[in-house]
Amino acid sequence: MIRRALRLGLGPGLLGRGLGAHREGSTLDWHGKVSEIKKKIQSVLPGGAWSPLCDTSHLPPEHSDVVIVGGGVLGLSVAYWLKRLEKRQGAIRVLVVERDHTYSQASTVLSVGGIRQQFSLPENIQLSLFSVEFLRNINEYLAVVDDPPLDLQFNPSGYLFLASEEGATIMENNVKVQRQQGAKVCLMSPEQLRKKFPWMNTEGVALASYGFVSSSNHMETAIGEKVTLKRIHEVHVKVDHSQEYQPVECSIVVNAAGAWSGRIAELAGIGKGPSGTLQGTKLPVEPRKRYVYLWHCPQGPGLEAPLVADPSGAYFRREGLSNNYLGGCSPAEEEEPDPGNLEVDHDFFQEKVWPHLAQRVPAFETLKVRRAWAGYYDYNTFDQNGVVGPHPLVVNMYFATGFSGHGLQQAPAVGRAVAEVMLEGHFQTINLSPFLFSRFYLGEKAQEHCII
């Protein structure tokens, strides 16, 4: 039964899903075939040693075991963990494809950059806990690739969620889950908030959560309907400043294209079948534009200020030592801005963000906005949660997308999870089965309620 298979099985891993079989065929024979072609061409050319007919140094390789579409933090994390966990050094060839080499419009660099452990799902809590540990010890992790240590400054100030009377019960239940997963989270009353953060106005706050950052080709459905498994054989990579496309033969494709991953899935035929079928189930990830504002306030909260999420949806954190702050607010569903560009709506700050900031932190009444920019959420319209692991029908496409704004903070753990499934056939460090693509077809939401 396909429903049972979707719930229980991930398959035998990357080796069983294509890479191993491929190595037995064209992969290991590839250099031999190229050598034969060179000899044949050389035999018909006038004397001299072999030289290529044209310069191809600007092109990507003609073959790679794994092609990762998207060079943001999630895609690079998958690449890192594939190379870190491979059993034989140099056994897996990985190609990362990124369309914006300047990263000027990449969600990774345009993010507010907070790290928190306050989520409603245990899996998200575990992802953040792992990622925090990774970032705190990043130089030890990177030592295996002989890179120089990074001068990384980790912000230990924490994360503060504020709840109104209506949200207090939900917050209490969420904190119980977070503590069970090992997160260092405590509940604070308005009186405790005022004592610890005297710059804060606690009017309308009933409770706060304070986090201390620490191999067959066919299957049958339940009614006997046959579905066909598909495989991607090559990816066409467009060359910069050119109309050239380089076909790259591959065994595995990782869709880590962020806000554009839904389009990449469509190119692979995902969601092209009849409505209501597995073949017709789309990847429900789309770009959502979010504004980030940077303001200056000399009398604002001090260096101990955590990243604060207000019940209104507005949030902020301190940026550096010069009394600067970053923040914003997600718009209501009916007010979603056009994602066709990255222009900033400055009126949105004045009308939707600043009033809530000034109400929560009276010192912000005199703030001065210095800069603003826009970036993209890879927004999962189904349940606002990540999509991790293989597609059930396009058997050699894996996902690392759809995190709806918390991909940057969870990237180290997500990259490892995807690499584990590809190499071993199942999640090992953190069980992310609730995040599989199949939940969209089964209608089983992994709803995350703590999204900002």
XYZ file of C-alpha atoms in Angstrom:
452
model
C 0.000 0.000 0.000
C 1.473 3.341 -1.007
C -0.006 5.099 2.061
C 1.801 2.693 4.364
C 4.984 2.992 2.319
C 4.868 6.776 2.464
C 4.592 6.723 6.245
C 7.152 4.041 7.023
C 9.898 3.824 4.456
C 12.637 6.046 3.140
C 14.339 3.319 1.148
C 17.897 2.043 1.185
C 19.632 5.393 0.982
C 21.624 7.124 -1.710
C 23.460 3.987 -2.768
C 20.227 2.088 -3.281
C 18.380 5.021 -4.837
C 20.766 5.585 -7.700
C 24.325 6.457 -6.832
C 25.511 2.895 -6.302
C 23.922 1.572 -9.470
C 25.242 4.542 -11.354
C 28.763 3.900 -10.162
C 28.549 0.361 -11.490
C 27.685 1.770 -14.891
C 28.710 5.034 -16.440
C 30.245 6.679 -13.376
C 33.289 4.480 -12.925
C 33.644 4.062 -16.682
C 33.398 7.779 -17.345
C 37.117 8.584 -17.473
C 37.714 5.516 -19.607
C 35.108 6.624 -22.123
C 36.571 10.118 -22.281
C 40.010 8.629 -22.863
C 38.700 6.529 -25.763
C 37.031 9.579 -27.335
C 40.256 11.585 -27.029
C 42.220 8.838 -28.761
C 39.742 8.635 -31.633
C 39.816 12.397 -32.184
C 43.600 12.449 -31.944
C 43.865 9.712 -34.558
C 42.163 11.882 -37.178
C 43.910 15.139 -36.310
C 47.360 16.052 -37.668
C 50.229 15.245 -35.191
C 50.842 16.636 -31.779
C 49.527 15.855 -28.356
C 45.874 15.996 -27.409
C 44.425 19.458 -26.937
C 40.762 20.329 -26.457
C 38.884 21.755 -29.431
C 37.655 24.652 -27.313
C 38.153 26.108 -23.870
C 35.673 24.581 -21.445
C 37.256 25.777 -18.200
C 34.313 28.120 -17.517
C 31.803 25.272 -17.681
C 30.683 23.090 -14.780
C 31.733 19.423 -14.871
C 29.877 17.089 -17.202
C 29.209 14.681 -14.351
C 28.606 14.969 -10.638
C 27.237 12.391 -8.225
C 25.110 15.002 -6.448
C 23.854 18.324 -7.833
C 22.568 20.751 -5.189
C 20.282 23.425 -6.629
C 20.723 26.446 -4.368
C 23.944 27.716 -2.816
C 22.414 29.317 0.268
C 23.051 28.155 3.804
C 20.840 25.041 3.455
C 22.386 23.880 0.191
C 25.915 24.441 1.454
C 25.078 22.631 4.687
C 23.957 19.564 2.722
C 27.200 19.700 0.721
C 29.293 20.017 3.881
C 27.655 17.055 5.611
C 27.822 14.841 2.518
C 31.581 15.327 2.411
C 31.938 15.118 6.195
C 29.990 11.850 6.485
C 31.213 10.054 3.366
C 32.929 6.820 4.366
C 35.764 7.198 1.876
C 37.312 10.620 1.316
C 36.606 11.927 -2.172
C 34.076 9.189 -2.931
C 31.179 11.559 -3.652
C 31.436 14.385 -6.163
C 29.177 17.299 -5.230
C 28.252 20.283 -7.426
C 26.455 23.282 -5.899
C 24.591 25.489 -8.384
C 23.679 29.054 -7.365
C 22.205 31.606 -9.777
C 23.178 34.683 -7.711
C 26.933 34.525 -7.190
C 26.896 37.918 -5.452
C 24.292 36.680 -2.938
C 22.844 40.210 -3.091
C 19.285 38.843 -3.150
C 19.890 35.618 -1.232
C 17.656 34.949 1.765
C 20.674 33.780 3.776
C 22.364 37.183 3.847
C 19.143 39.223 4.018
C 17.852 37.410 7.100
C 17.512 39.010 10.541
C 19.684 36.132 11.757
C 18.165 35.187 15.105
C 18.499 31.731 16.663
C 15.833 30.392 18.992
C 14.577 27.188 20.542
C 10.951 28.237 21.103
C 8.903 26.131 18.710
C 5.729 24.120 19.094
C 7.099 20.960 17.413
C 9.767 18.747 19.072
C 11.566 18.300 15.741
C 12.102 22.046 15.331
C 13.416 22.331 18.879
C 15.898 19.510 18.234
C 17.004 21.117 14.963
C 17.776 24.398 16.709
C 19.550 22.733 19.638
C 21.815 20.824 17.248
C 22.485 23.945 15.168
C 23.350 26.043 18.232
C 25.870 23.405 19.337
C 27.311 23.306 15.801
C 27.736 27.085 15.620
C 29.302 27.286 19.062
C 31.893 24.688 18.044
C 32.119 25.523 14.346
C 35.920 25.725 14.287
C 36.159 22.137 15.538
C 33.681 20.984 12.882
C 35.488 22.797 10.079
C 38.888 21.508 11.153
C 38.264 18.312 9.181
C 38.361 20.234 5.894
C 41.595 22.065 6.743
C 39.999 25.507 6.542
C 41.319 28.291 8.799
C 39.180 28.903 11.905
C 36.342 31.377 11.505
C 36.179 34.481 13.666
C 32.534 33.817 14.553
C 30.819 35.909 17.216
C 27.929 33.971 18.756
C 25.236 36.104 20.407
C 24.294 34.557 23.770
C 21.559 37.070 24.647
C 18.662 34.704 24.056
C 15.175 34.884 22.623
C 12.015 36.251 24.236
C 8.460 35.396 23.134
C 5.670 37.503 24.631
C 2.098 36.200 24.898
C -1.203 37.915 25.522
C -3.900 36.426 27.740
C -5.256 34.442 24.787
C -1.890 32.916 23.969
C -0.690 32.151 27.501
C -2.066 28.595 27.641
C -0.550 27.728 24.259
C 2.788 29.113 25.412
C 2.705 27.039 28.617
C 2.082 23.866 26.601
C 4.828 24.745 24.124
C 7.355 25.342 26.895
C 6.603 21.891 28.328
C 7.460 20.370 24.935
C 10.614 22.491 24.646
C 11.853 21.439 28.070
C 11.228 17.770 27.262
C 13.532 18.171 24.255
C 16.322 19.727 26.340
C 15.808 23.392 25.511
C 16.726 25.839 28.295
C 13.469 27.752 28.420
C 11.628 29.350 31.351
C 8.290 31.098 31.801
C 8.339 34.654 33.106
C 5.518 36.685 34.613
C 5.054 40.390 33.794
C 6.642 41.247 37.154
C 9.705 39.130 36.379
C 9.955 40.732 32.936
C 9.917 44.224 34.389
C 12.624 43.303 36.857
C 14.917 41.727 34.271
C 14.158 44.137 31.400
C 13.230 47.496 32.979
C 13.136 49.130 29.538
C 10.073 47.054 28.591
C 6.414 47.996 28.897
C 4.585 44.781 29.890
C 1.067 46.083 29.312
C -0.983 43.388 27.562
C 1.591 40.676 28.341
C 0.307 37.754 30.398
C 3.308 35.451 30.063
C 6.699 35.246 28.387
C 8.911 32.415 27.199
C 12.602 33.196 27.687
C 15.072 30.944 25.886
C 18.724 30.725 26.811
C 20.510 30.144 23.584
C 22.544 27.578 24.292
C 14.173 -0.389 -6.583
C 11.029 -1.248 -8.601
C 9.764 1.420 -11.015
C 6.107 1.005 -10.024
C 4.010 1.188 -6.894
C 0.326 0.716 -6.184
C -2.030 2.947 -4.260
C -4.496 1.647 -1.694
C -7.108 1.216 -4.444
C -4.732 -0.616 -6.759
C -3.849 2.364 -8.962
C -0.364 2.107 -10.442
C 2.069 4.996 -10.220
C 5.364 5.297 -12.060
C 8.622 6.198 -10.360
C 10.777 8.745 -12.172
C 14.433 9.661 -12.105
C 16.365 12.788 -13.039
C 19.314 11.891 -15.268
C 20.907 15.278 -15.850
C 20.626 18.919 -14.877
C 21.172 21.716 -17.386
C 23.236 24.498 -15.810
C 23.128 27.921 -17.477
C 26.488 29.643 -17.766
C 26.853 33.219 -16.468
C 26.591 36.006 -19.069
C 25.964 33.489 -21.818
C 23.237 31.528 -23.555
C 25.208 28.329 -23.004
C 23.816 25.445 -20.998
C 26.002 22.670 -19.671
C 24.279 19.302 -19.185
C 25.519 17.737 -15.950
C 24.863 14.025 -15.598
C 24.009 13.185 -12.004
C 22.651 10.528 -9.689
C 21.034 12.760 -7.060
C 19.488 16.251 -7.153
C 18.950 18.217 -3.947
C 16.296 20.903 -4.162
C 17.553 23.605 -1.801
C 16.404 26.513 -3.947
C 14.626 28.269 -1.092
C 11.792 30.529 -2.181
C 12.097 29.190 -5.724
C 12.150 25.489 -4.837
C 8.520 25.088 -5.919
C 9.509 26.079 -9.456
C 12.451 23.680 -9.431
C 10.083 20.879 -8.365
C 7.774 21.697 -11.270
C 10.689 21.433 -13.704
C 11.132 17.853 -12.440
C 7.460 17.128 -13.162
C 6.387 17.204 -9.512
C 2.725 18.165 -9.202
C 1.991 17.680 -12.906
C -0.447 14.776 -12.469
C -4.213 14.744 -11.842
C -5.486 16.689 -8.843
C -5.811 14.630 -5.670
C -3.188 12.075 -6.711
C 0.384 11.660 -5.537
C 1.566 12.580 -9.039
C -0.483 15.770 -8.831
C 0.737 16.819 -5.370
C 2.786 19.997 -5.637
C 5.573 21.234 -3.413
C 3.653 24.000 -1.576
C 6.575 26.400 -1.232
C 6.393 29.912 -2.613
C 8.300 33.194 -2.179
C 6.976 35.584 0.466
C 8.577 39.013 0.681
C 9.570 40.243 4.144
C 10.917 43.658 5.100
C 13.814 44.156 7.518
C 14.399 47.564 9.056
C 17.500 48.849 10.826
C 17.009 51.751 13.234
C 19.078 53.754 15.688
C 17.928 54.539 19.231
C 20.519 55.859 21.727
C 18.223 55.232 24.712
C 17.153 51.766 23.579
C 17.639 48.424 25.379
C 21.193 47.521 26.321
C 23.460 44.680 25.329
C 21.491 42.173 27.419
C 18.432 42.598 25.183
C 17.258 39.291 23.674
C 15.474 38.937 20.371
C 11.947 39.974 21.335
C 8.804 38.709 19.558
C 5.740 40.750 20.506
C 2.176 39.295 20.543
C 1.386 41.717 17.700
C 3.898 39.904 15.478
C 6.501 42.673 15.582
C 10.009 41.607 16.571
C 13.431 43.138 17.063
C 16.961 42.448 18.241
C 19.966 44.591 19.037
C 22.550 44.851 16.252
C 26.129 45.442 17.387
C 27.417 47.951 19.924
C 26.184 51.260 18.451
C 22.562 51.298 19.631
C 21.268 49.906 16.378
C 18.386 47.430 16.126
C 16.989 45.101 13.492
C 13.358 44.126 13.237
C 10.125 43.923 11.352
C 6.768 42.181 11.254
C 5.144 39.614 8.972
C 2.094 41.050 7.196
C -1.384 39.610 7.441
C -2.290 37.058 4.767
C -4.463 39.562 2.927
C -1.649 42.142 2.978
C 1.114 40.001 1.494
C 3.315 42.226 -0.722
C 4.143 41.443 -4.332
C 7.146 39.049 -4.353
C 8.050 40.073 -7.878
C 10.636 42.560 -6.610
C 12.607 43.431 -3.492
C 11.442 47.016 -3.126
C 10.791 48.141 0.453
C 7.524 49.635 1.666
C 8.643 52.242 4.206
C 5.035 53.078 5.094
C 4.662 49.507 6.372
C 7.138 50.280 9.136
C 5.407 53.503 10.116
C 1.915 51.986 10.084
C 2.374 48.320 11.088
C 5.693 47.961 12.925
C 6.703 51.141 14.729
C 3.463 51.588 16.758
C 3.907 48.128 18.298
C 7.616 48.692 18.949
C 6.954 52.029 20.645
C 4.189 50.523 22.747
C 6.410 47.674 23.934
C 9.612 49.710 24.364
C 8.794 53.372 25.111
C 12.335 54.416 24.194
C 11.585 53.400 20.593
C 9.187 56.348 20.242
C 12.199 58.422 19.129
C 13.945 55.832 16.954
C 15.386 56.784 13.553
C 15.247 54.303 10.683
C 18.613 54.202 8.944
C 18.264 51.411 6.417
C 15.779 48.872 5.156
C 15.805 45.945 2.765
C 13.616 43.054 1.689
C 14.289 39.343 1.450
C 12.374 36.149 0.789
C 10.877 33.474 3.003
C 10.650 30.032 1.402
C 7.108 29.908 2.711
C 5.410 26.531 3.098
C 1.719 27.332 2.615
C 0.674 23.887 3.927
C 1.989 24.007 7.505
C 4.834 26.568 7.610
C 7.399 23.827 8.225
C 10.423 22.436 6.452
C 10.412 19.791 3.732
C 13.260 17.325 4.226
C 14.151 14.069 2.491
C 13.285 12.308 -0.774
C 10.316 12.677 -3.088
C 8.281 9.443 -3.177
C 8.010 9.282 -6.993
C 10.942 11.304 -8.376
C 13.201 8.970 -6.501
C 16.479 10.855 -6.806
C 15.249 14.328 -5.810
C 15.729 15.305 -2.174
C 14.397 18.406 -0.447
C 15.857 20.890 2.018
C 13.405 23.776 1.804
C 10.170 25.332 3.040
C 11.316 26.495 6.477
C 9.253 29.698 6.311
C 11.848 31.940 7.907
C 13.783 29.627 10.241
C 16.008 27.881 7.690
C 19.133 29.881 8.510
C 19.110 28.970 12.194
C 18.427 25.277 11.545
C 20.636 24.780 8.495
C 23.470 22.839 10.210
C 21.045 20.206 11.489
C 18.950 20.067 8.308
C 22.037 19.566 6.147
C 23.124 16.659 8.294
C 19.639 15.112 8.215
C 19.480 15.218 4.407
C 22.988 13.779 4.114
C 22.079 10.953 6.512
C 19.028 9.975 4.479
C 21.019 10.044 1.250
C 23.902 7.995 2.625
C 22.156 5.641 5.060
C 18.510 5.589 3.963
C 17.098 6.972 7.203
C 17.389 9.856 9.654
C 19.893 9.189 12.426
C 20.633 12.263 14.539
C 17.095 13.722 14.489
C 14.021 11.891 13.192
C 12.449 14.298 10.704
C 9.901 11.863 9.275
C 7.058 14.357 9.965
C 8.795 16.693 7.494
C 8.705 14.303 4.524
C 7.060 15.423 1.266
C 4.482 12.639 1.538
C 2.555 14.537 4.231
C 1.177 16.866 1.558
C -0.505 13.939 -0.199
C -1.640 12.311 3.045
C -2.983 15.591 4.414
C -1.024 15.218 7.663
C 0.159 18.648 8.776
C 3.239 19.168 10.921
C 1.907 22.551 11.944
C 4.374 24.987 13.454
C 2.668 27.720 15.476
C 5.742 29.731 16.478
C 6.438 31.511 13.182
C 7.439 35.168 12.985
